[in-house]
Coordinates of C-alpha atoms and ligand atoms in Angstrom, one line a residue:
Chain A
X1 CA 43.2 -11.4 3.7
X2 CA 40.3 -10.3 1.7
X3 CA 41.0 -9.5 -2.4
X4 CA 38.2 -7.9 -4.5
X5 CA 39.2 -8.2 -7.9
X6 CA 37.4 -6.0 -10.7
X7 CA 34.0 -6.5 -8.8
X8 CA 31.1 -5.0 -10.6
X9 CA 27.4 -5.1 -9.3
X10 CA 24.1 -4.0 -11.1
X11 CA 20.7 -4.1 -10.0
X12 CA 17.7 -4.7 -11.8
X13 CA 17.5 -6.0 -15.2
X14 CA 18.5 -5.4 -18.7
X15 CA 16.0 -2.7 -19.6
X16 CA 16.8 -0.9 -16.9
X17 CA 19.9 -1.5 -14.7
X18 CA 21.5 0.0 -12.1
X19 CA 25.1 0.0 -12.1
X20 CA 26.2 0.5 -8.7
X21 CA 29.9 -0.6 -8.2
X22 CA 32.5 0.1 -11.0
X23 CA 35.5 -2.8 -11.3
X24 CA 36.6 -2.0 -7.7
X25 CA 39.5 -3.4 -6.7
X26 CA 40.7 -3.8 -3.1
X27 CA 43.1 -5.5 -0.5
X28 CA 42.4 -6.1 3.1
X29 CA 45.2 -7.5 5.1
X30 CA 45.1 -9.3 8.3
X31 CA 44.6 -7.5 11.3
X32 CA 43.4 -3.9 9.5
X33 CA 41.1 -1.9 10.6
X34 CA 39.4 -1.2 7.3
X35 CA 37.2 2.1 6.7
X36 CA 35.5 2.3 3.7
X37 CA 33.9 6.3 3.5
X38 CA 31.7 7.9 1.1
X39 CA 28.6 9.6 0.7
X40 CA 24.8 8.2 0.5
X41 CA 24.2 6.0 -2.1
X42 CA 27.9 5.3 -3.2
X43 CA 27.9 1.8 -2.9
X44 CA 29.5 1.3 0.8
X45 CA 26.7 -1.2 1.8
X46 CA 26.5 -3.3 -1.7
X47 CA 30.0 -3.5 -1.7
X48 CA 30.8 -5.1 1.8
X49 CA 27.4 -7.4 1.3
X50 CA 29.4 -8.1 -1.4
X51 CA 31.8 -10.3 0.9
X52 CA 29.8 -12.2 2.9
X53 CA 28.1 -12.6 -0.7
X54 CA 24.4 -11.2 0.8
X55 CA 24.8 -9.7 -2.8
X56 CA 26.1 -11.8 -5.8
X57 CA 28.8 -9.9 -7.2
X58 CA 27.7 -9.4 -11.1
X59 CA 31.0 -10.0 -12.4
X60 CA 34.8 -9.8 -10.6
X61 CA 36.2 -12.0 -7.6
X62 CA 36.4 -12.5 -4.2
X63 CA 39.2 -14.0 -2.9
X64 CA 39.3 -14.4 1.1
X65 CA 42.5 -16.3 2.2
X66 CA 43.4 -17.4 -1.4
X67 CA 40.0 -19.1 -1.9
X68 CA 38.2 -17.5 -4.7
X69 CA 34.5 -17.4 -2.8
X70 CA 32.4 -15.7 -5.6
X71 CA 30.6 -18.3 -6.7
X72 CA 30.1 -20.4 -3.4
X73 CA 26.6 -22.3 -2.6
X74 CA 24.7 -24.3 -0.1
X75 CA 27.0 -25.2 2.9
X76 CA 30.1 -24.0 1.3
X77 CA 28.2 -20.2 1.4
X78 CA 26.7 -20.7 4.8
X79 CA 29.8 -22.0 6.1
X80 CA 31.7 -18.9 4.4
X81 CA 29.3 -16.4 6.1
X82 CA 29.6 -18.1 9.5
X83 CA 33.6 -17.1 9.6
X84 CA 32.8 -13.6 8.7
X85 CA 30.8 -11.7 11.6
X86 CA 28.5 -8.5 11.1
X87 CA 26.9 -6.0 12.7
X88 CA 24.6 -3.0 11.5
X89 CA 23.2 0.4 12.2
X90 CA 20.1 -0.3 13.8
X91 CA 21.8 -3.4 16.0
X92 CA 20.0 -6.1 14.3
X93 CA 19.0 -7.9 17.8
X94 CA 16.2 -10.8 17.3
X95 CA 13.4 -9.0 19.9
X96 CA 11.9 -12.2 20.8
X97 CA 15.1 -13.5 21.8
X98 CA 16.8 -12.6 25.0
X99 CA 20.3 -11.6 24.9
X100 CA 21.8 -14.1 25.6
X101 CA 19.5 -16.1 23.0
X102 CA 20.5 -14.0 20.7
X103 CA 24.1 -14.3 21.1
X104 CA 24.0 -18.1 20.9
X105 CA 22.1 -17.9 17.4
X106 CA 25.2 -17.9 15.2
X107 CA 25.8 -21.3 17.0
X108 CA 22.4 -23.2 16.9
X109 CA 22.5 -22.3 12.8
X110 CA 25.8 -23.4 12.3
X111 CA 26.4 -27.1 11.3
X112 CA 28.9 -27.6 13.8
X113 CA 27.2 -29.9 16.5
X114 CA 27.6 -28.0 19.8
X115 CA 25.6 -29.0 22.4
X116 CA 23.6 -26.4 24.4
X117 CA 25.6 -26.5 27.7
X118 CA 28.5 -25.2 25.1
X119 CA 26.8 -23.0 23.4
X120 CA 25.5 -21.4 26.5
X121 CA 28.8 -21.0 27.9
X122 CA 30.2 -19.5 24.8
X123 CA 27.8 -16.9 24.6
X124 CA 28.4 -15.8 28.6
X125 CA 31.9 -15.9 27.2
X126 CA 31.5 -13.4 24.7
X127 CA 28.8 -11.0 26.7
X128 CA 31.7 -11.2 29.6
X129 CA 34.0 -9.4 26.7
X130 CA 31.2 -6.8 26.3
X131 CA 30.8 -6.5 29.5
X132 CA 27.2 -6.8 29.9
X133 CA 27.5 -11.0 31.4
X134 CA 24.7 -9.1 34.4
X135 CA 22.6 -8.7 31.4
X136 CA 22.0 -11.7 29.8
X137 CA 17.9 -12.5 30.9
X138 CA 17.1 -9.5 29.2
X139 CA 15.3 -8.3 25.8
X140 CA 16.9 -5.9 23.6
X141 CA 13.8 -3.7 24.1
X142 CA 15.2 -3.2 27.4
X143 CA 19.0 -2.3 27.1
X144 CA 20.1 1.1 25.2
X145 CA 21.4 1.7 21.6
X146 CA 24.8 1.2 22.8
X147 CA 24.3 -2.1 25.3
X148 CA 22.2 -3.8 22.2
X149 CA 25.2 -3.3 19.6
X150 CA 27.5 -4.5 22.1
X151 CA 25.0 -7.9 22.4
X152 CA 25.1 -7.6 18.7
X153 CA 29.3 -7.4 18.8
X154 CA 28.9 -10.4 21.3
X155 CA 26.9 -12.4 18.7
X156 CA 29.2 -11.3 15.5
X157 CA 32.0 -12.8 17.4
X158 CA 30.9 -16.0 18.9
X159 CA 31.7 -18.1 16.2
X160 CA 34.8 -16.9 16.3
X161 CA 35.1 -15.3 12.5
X162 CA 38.6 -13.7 11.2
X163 CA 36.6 -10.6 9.6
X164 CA 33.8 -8.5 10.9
X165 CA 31.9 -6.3 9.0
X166 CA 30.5 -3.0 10.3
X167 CA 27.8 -1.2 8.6
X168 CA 27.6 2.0 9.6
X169 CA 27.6 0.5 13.6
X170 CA 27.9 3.3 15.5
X171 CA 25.8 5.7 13.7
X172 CA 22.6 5.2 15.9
X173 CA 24.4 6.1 18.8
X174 CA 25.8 9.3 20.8
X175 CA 29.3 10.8 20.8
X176 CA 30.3 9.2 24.4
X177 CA 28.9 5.7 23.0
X178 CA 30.3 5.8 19.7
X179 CA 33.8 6.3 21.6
X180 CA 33.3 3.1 23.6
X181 CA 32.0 1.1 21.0
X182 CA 35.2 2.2 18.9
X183 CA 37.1 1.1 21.9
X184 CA 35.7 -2.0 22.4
X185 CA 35.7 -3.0 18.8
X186 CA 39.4 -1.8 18.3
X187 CA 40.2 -3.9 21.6
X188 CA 38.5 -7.2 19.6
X189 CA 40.8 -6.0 16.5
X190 CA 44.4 -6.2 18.6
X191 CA 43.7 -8.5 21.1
X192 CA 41.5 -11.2 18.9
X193 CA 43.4 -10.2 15.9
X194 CA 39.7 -9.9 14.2
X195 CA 40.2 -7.9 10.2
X196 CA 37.1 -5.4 10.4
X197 CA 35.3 -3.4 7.7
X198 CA 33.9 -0.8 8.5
X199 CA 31.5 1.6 6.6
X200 CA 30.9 4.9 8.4
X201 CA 29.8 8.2 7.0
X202 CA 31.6 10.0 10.0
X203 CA 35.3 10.8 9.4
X204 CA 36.0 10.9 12.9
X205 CA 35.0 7.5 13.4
X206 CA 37.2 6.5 10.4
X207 CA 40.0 8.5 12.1
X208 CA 39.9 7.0 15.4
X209 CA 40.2 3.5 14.6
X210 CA 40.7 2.7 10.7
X211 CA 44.5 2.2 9.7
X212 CA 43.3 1.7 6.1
X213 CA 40.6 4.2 4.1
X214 CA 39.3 3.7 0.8
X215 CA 37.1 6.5 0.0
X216 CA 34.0 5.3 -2.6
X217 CA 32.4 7.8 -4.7
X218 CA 29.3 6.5 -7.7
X219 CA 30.1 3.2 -7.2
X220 CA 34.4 3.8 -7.7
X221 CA 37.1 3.6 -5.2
X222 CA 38.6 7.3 -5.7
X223 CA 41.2 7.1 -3.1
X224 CA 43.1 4.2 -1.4
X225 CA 45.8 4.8 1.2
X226 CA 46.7 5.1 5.1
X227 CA 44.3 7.1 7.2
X228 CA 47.1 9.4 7.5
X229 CA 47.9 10.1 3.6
X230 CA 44.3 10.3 3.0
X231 CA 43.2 12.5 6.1
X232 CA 47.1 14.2 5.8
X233 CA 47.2 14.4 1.9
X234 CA 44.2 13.7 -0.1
X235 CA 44.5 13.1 -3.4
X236 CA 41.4 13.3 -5.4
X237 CA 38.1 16.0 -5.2
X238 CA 35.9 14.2 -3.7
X239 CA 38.2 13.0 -0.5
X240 CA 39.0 16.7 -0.3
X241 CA 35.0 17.4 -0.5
X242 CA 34.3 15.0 2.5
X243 CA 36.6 16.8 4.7
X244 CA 36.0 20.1 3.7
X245 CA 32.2 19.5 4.3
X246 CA 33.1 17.5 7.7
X247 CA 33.5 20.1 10.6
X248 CA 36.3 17.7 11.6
X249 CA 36.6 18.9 15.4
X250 CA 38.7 15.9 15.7
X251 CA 41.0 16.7 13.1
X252 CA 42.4 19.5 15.1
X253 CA 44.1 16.4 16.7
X254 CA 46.6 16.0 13.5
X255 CA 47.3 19.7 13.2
X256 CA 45.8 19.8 10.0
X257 CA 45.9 24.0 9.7
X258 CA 43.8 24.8 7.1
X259 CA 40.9 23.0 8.5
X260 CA 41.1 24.6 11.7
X261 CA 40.6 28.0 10.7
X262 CA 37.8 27.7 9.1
X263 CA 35.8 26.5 12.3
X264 CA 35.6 29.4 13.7
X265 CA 33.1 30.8 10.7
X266 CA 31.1 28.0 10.9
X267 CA 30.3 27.9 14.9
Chain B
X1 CA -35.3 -16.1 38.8
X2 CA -38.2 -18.3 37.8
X3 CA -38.2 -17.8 34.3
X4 CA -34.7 -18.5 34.0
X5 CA -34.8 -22.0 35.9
X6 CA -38.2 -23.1 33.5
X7 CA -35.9 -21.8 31.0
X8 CA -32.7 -23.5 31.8
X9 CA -34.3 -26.8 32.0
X10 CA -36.3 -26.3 28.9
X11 CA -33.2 -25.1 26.4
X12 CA -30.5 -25.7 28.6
X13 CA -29.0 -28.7 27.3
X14 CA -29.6 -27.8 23.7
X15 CA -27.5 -23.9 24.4
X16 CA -25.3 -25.8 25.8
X17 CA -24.5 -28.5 23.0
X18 CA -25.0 -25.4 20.8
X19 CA -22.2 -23.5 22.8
X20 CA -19.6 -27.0 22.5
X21 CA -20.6 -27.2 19.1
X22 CA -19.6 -23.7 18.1
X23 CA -16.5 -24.0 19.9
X24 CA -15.7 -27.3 18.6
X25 CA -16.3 -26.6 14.6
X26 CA -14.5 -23.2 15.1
X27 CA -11.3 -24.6 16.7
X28 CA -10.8 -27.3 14.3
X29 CA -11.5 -25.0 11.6
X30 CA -8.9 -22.1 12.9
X31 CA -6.5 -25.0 13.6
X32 CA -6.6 -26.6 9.8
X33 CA -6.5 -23.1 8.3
X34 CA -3.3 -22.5 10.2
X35 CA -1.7 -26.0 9.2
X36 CA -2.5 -24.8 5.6
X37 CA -2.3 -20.9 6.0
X38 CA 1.1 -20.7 7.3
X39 CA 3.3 -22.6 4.7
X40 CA 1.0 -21.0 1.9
X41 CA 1.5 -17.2 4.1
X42 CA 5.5 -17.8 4.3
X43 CA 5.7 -19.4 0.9
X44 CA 4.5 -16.4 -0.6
X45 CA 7.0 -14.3 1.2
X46 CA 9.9 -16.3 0.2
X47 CA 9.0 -15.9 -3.3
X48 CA 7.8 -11.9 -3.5
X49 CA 10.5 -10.2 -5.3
X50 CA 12.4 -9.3 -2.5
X51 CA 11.7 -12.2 -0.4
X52 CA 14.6 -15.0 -0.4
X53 CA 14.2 -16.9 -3.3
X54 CA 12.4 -14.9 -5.6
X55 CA 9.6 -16.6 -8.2
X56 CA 7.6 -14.5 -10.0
X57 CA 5.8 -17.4 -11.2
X58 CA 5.3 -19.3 -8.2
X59 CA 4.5 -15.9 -6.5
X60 CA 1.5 -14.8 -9.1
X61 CA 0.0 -18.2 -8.9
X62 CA -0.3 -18.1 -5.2
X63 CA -1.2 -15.1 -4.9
X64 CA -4.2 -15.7 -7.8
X65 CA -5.3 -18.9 -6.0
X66 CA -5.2 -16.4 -2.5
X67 CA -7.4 -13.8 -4.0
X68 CA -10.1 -16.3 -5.2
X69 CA -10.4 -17.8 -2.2
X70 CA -10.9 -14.9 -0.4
X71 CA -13.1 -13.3 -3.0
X72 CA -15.9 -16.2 -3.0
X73 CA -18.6 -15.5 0.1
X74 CA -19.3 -18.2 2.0
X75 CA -22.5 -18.9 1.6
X76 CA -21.9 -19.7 -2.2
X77 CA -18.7 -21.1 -1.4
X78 CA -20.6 -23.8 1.0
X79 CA -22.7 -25.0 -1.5
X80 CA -20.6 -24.6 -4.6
X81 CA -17.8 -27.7 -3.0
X82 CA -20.7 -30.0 -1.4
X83 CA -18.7 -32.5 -3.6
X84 CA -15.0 -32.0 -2.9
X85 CA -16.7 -32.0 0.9
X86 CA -18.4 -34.9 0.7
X87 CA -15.0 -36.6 -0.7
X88 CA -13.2 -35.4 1.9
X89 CA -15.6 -35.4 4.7
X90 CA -17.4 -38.1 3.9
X91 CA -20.6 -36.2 4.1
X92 CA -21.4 -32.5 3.4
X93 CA -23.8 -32.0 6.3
X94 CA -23.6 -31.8 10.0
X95 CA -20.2 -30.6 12.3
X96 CA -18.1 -32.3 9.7
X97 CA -19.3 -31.3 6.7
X98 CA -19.0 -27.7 7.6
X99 CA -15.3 -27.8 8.8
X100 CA -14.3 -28.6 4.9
X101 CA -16.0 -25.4 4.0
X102 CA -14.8 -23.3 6.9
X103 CA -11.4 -24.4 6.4
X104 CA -11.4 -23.9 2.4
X105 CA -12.7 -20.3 3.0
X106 CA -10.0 -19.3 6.0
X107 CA -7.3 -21.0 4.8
X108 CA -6.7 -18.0 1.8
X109 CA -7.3 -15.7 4.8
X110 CA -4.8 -17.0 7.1
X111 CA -2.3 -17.2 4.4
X112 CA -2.6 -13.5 4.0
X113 CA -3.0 -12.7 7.7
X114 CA 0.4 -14.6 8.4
X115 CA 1.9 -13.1 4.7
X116 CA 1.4 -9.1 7.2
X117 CA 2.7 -10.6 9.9
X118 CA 5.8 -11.8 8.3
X119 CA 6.4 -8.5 6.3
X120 CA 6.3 -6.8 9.1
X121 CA 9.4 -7.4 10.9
X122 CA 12.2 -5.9 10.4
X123 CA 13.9 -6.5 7.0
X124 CA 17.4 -6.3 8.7
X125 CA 16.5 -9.3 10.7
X126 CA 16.3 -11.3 8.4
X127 CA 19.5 -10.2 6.9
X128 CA 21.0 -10.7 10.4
X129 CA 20.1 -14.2 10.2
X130 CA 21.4 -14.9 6.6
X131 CA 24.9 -13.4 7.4
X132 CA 25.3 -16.0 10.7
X133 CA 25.2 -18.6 8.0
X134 CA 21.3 -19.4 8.6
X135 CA 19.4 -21.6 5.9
X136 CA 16.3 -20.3 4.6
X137 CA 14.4 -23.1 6.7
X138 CA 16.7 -21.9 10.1
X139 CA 15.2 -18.1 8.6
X140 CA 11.8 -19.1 8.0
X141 CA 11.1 -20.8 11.8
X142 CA 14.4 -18.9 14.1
X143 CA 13.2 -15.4 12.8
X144 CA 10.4 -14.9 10.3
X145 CA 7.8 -17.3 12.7
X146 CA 10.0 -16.4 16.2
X147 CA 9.7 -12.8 15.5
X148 CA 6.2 -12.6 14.2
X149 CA 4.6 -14.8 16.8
X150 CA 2.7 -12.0 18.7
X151 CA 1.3 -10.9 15.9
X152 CA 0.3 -14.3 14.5
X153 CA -1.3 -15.2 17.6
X154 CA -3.2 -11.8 17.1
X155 CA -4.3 -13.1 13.8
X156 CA -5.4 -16.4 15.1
X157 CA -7.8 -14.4 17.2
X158 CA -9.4 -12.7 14.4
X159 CA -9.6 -15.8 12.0
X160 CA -11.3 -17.8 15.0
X161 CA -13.9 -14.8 15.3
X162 CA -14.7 -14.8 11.9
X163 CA -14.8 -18.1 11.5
X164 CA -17.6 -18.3 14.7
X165 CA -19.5 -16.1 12.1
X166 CA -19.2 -18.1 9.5
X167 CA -20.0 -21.2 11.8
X168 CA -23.6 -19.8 12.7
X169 CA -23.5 -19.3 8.5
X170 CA -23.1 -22.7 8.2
X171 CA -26.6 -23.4 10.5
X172 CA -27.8 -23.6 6.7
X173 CA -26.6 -27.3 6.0
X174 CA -27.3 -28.3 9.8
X175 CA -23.9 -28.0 11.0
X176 CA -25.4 -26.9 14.8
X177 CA -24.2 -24.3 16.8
X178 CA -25.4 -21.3 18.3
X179 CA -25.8 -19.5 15.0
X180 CA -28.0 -22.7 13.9
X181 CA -30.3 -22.3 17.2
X182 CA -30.7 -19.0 16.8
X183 CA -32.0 -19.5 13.2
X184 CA -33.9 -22.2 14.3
X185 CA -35.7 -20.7 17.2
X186 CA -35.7 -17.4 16.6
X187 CA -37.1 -17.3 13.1
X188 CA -38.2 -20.5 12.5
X189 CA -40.4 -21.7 15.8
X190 CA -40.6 -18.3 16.7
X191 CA -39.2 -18.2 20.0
X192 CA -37.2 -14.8 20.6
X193 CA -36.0 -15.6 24.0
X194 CA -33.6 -18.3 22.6
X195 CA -32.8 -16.4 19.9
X196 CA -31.6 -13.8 22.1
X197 CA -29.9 -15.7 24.7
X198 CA -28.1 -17.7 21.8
X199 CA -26.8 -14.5 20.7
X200 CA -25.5 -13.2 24.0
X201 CA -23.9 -16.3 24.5
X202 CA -22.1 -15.8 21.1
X203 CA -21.0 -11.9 22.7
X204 CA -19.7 -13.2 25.4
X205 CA -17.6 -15.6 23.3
X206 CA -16.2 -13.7 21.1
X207 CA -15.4 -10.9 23.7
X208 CA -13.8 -14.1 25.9
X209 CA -11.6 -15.2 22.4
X210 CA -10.5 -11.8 21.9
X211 CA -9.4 -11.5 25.6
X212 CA -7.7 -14.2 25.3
X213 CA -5.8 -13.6 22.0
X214 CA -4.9 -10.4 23.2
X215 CA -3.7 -11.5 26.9
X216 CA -1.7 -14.8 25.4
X217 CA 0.0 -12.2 22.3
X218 CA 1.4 -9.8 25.0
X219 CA 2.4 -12.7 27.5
X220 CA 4.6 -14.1 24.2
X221 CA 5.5 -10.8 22.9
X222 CA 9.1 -9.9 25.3
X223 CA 9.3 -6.3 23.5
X224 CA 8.5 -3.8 26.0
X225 CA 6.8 -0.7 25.6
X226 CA 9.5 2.5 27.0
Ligands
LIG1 N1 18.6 -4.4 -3.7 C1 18.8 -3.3 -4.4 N2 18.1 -3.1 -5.5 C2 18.3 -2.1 -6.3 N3 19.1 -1.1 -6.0 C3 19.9 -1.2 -4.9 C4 19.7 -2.3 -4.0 N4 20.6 -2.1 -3.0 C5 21.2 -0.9 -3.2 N5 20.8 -0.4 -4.4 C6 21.2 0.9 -4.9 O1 22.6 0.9 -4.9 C7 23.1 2.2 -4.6 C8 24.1 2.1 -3.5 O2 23.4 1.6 -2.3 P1 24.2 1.4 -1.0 O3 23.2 1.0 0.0 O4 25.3 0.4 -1.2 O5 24.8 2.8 -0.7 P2 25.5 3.3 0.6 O6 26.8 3.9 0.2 O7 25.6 2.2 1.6 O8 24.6 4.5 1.1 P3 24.2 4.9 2.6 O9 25.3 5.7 3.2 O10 23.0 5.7 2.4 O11 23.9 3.7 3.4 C9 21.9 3.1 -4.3 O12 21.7 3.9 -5.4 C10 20.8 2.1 -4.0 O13 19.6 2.6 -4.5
LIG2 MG1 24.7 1.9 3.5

């Protein structure tokens, strides 16, 4: 379980600071499927750096499985980020690494003495899972958008971490590879029982695989809730901004009327 | 045909030496300045403002110390530590004492060169590596130096072609080489055709160097061009 308590975090200094998350406060349980939506500049990024603690929190807690982490150091920190996996918009691959190099990094950082002949296998391991074990002697210059974040999936999960974060991960790629990503990283969530977070600006991806949705707005969490209450019944302006402004194709799914009839003027 | 054997046996052996000579004070030079450069080049990362331990302080010195370096010419710079030289060296004259100079001047150069380099790759990558639980020394040599190596090597390249420059520079306090022989003959004994095979023979080395750099950064370099 991951608990942000009253986080703030600024930027520069104190002639001229950026205030960029507001006392947010936030509960991830075990097993969800986190979404965190919200438009440029809101905060989504420095908030889930936030937890892997790529960003010092300026004030407030973060409290992953009852341990407050906020102010860990040295091998307490790098331990801390090692059980908490990533992945990013532009994949993130090492390019002078092959892939399966590259999947095996987590491991050779790590403290935890693993000899090679492991490390190897644990990586084939993991590219099996993406499905992509025939690629393994290969650069990520040569695969597409979609095969590199699934090497970069493969390398957020080899240590085997209880939380992944995903920062806006399948916005580099095309409908039909955005679907299987979703797939494949939903499949990790039940059958791996890994907690994600995921960032995305596209409320269809939110839709399709968050169970949870906090919507962020200036640096405050504005709306909290199931993806059905906040798709189904938003609450505050800005929620009900983000889906008026999305052309929600998908949302034809939940029936929601009133967004339906508007597509027609805008095609 | 003729010429060129009465030739060859007259100034052969001494192009020759020139030729080892050159190559010799050049690649111990480029090597030191490396040794040097690159800890001074990713030091200077770390501690830019964004780098990953910040220090404004440590940051403005280096970069001070950087700029003078590269800001003195050589030819002053040659004469002006003939006593820091000497106490490293030994002696400020002949192959050795010109490798303290030519190190002294490419080391700030280097440090820069390998500084680019280092900027240069992607930001995120570095970020990667922090969230796997990387130290800064696991960042510094798995990613910052894995991911930059073509374009270090690349450097490297450059460095050791200006430093052959500034090797034939360095003629001046009898350090030998090509660039010496060509002085030597050429303007000083009058004897143009040694001049001017001298300075083919440095042509054809630089051109080999840069072939070389170039062949060994794309054999290293596993991104492919689509
Ligand atoms: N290292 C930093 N230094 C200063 N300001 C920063 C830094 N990182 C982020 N910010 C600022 O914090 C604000 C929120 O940035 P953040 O990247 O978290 O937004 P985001 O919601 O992820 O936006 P996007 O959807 O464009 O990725 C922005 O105004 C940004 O300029
Ligand atoms: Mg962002």
């Amino acid at each position: 379980m991951i608990q942000i308590e009253r986080l703030n975090k600024s930027f520069g200094s104190a002639d001229n600071i950026h205030h960029v998350l507001h006392d947010i406060d936030l509960t991830i349980n075990d097993g969800d499927v986190f979404g965190i939506i919200g438009s440029s500049g809101a905060g989504k990024s420095t908030l889930v750096r936030c937890i892997n603690l790529l960003e010092r929190p300026t004030s407030g807690k973060i409290i992953i499985d009852g341990k407050d982490v906020t102010n860990y150091k040295g091998k307490d920190l790098l331990d801390l980020r090692e059980s908490i996996g990533m992945i990013f918009q532009n994949f993130s691959l090492f390019q002078q690494r092959s892939v399966l190099k590259n999947v095996t990094f987590p491991l050779e950082v790590n403290g935890k003495k693993m000899s090679k002949s492991e490390r190897l296998e644990r990586a084939h391991e993991l590219l099996k899972l993406v499905e992509l074990d025939d690629k393994i002697k290969q650069y990520p210059s040569q695969l597409s958008g979609g095969q590199q974040q699934r090497v970069a999936i493969a390398r957020a999960l080899v240590s085997k971490p209880k939380i992944m974060l995903c920062d806006e991960a399948t916005s580099a790629l095309d409908t039909k590879t955005t679907a299987s990503i979703l797939d494949l990283l939903g499949s990790i969530n039940r059958e791996l029982g890994v907690t994600m977070v995921m960032i995305t600006h596209s409320l269809a991806v939110a839709q399709r695989v968050c169970n949870r949705i906090a919507v962020i707005d200036d640096g405050r969490i504005v709306e909290e809730g199931t993806t059905a209450q906040v798709f189904g019944n938003p609450q505050s302006p800005i929620t009900k901004e983000l889906l008026r402004n999305d052309n929600l194709t998908t949302m034809s799914q939940t029936g929601d009327e009133s967004d339906n009839s508007s597509l027609p003027e805008q095609a | 045909m003729e010429w060129f054997s009465t030739f060859y046996e007259t100034y052969g052996d001494l192009l020759i030496k020139g030729t080892l000579d050159s190559l010799y004070m050049t690649s111990i030079s480029t090597l030191l300045a490396y040794v040097f450069g690159i800890p001074l080049g990713v030091l200077v990362v770390l501690t830019a403002q964004n780098g990953l331990h910040p220090n404004k302080a440590v940051n403005t010195i280096l970069g001070w110390i950087i700029n003078i370096g590269r800001s003195i010419p050589f030819i002053i710079l040659l004469f002006a530590i003939i006593p820091f030289t000497r106490l490293v060296a030994g002696t400020s004259l002949g192959v050795k004492g010109a490798i303290v100079p030519l190190v002294v001047t490419a080391v700030p150069f280097v440090a820069r060169m390998v500084e680019q380099s280092l900027a240069d790759i992607d930001a995120g990558l570095v970020e990667a590596g922090q969230s796997f639980g990387a130290n800064t020394w696991q960042i510094v040599y798995k990613v910052y130096l894995k991911e930059s190596l073509p374009s270090i090597i690349r450097g490297a390249a450059i460095t050791f072609i200006s430093l052959f420059g500034y090797v034939a520079m360095a003629g001046c306090v009898g350090a030998g080489g090509l660039g010496d022989i060509a002085i030597r003959y050429g303007y000083q004994r009058y004897k143009p055709d040694v001049m001017v095979v001298a300075v083919i023979l440095c042509v054809v080395l630089v051109q080999l160097v840069q072939t070389i750099g170039d062949f060994i950064a794309r054999k290293v370099d596993k991104r492919v061009v689509r």
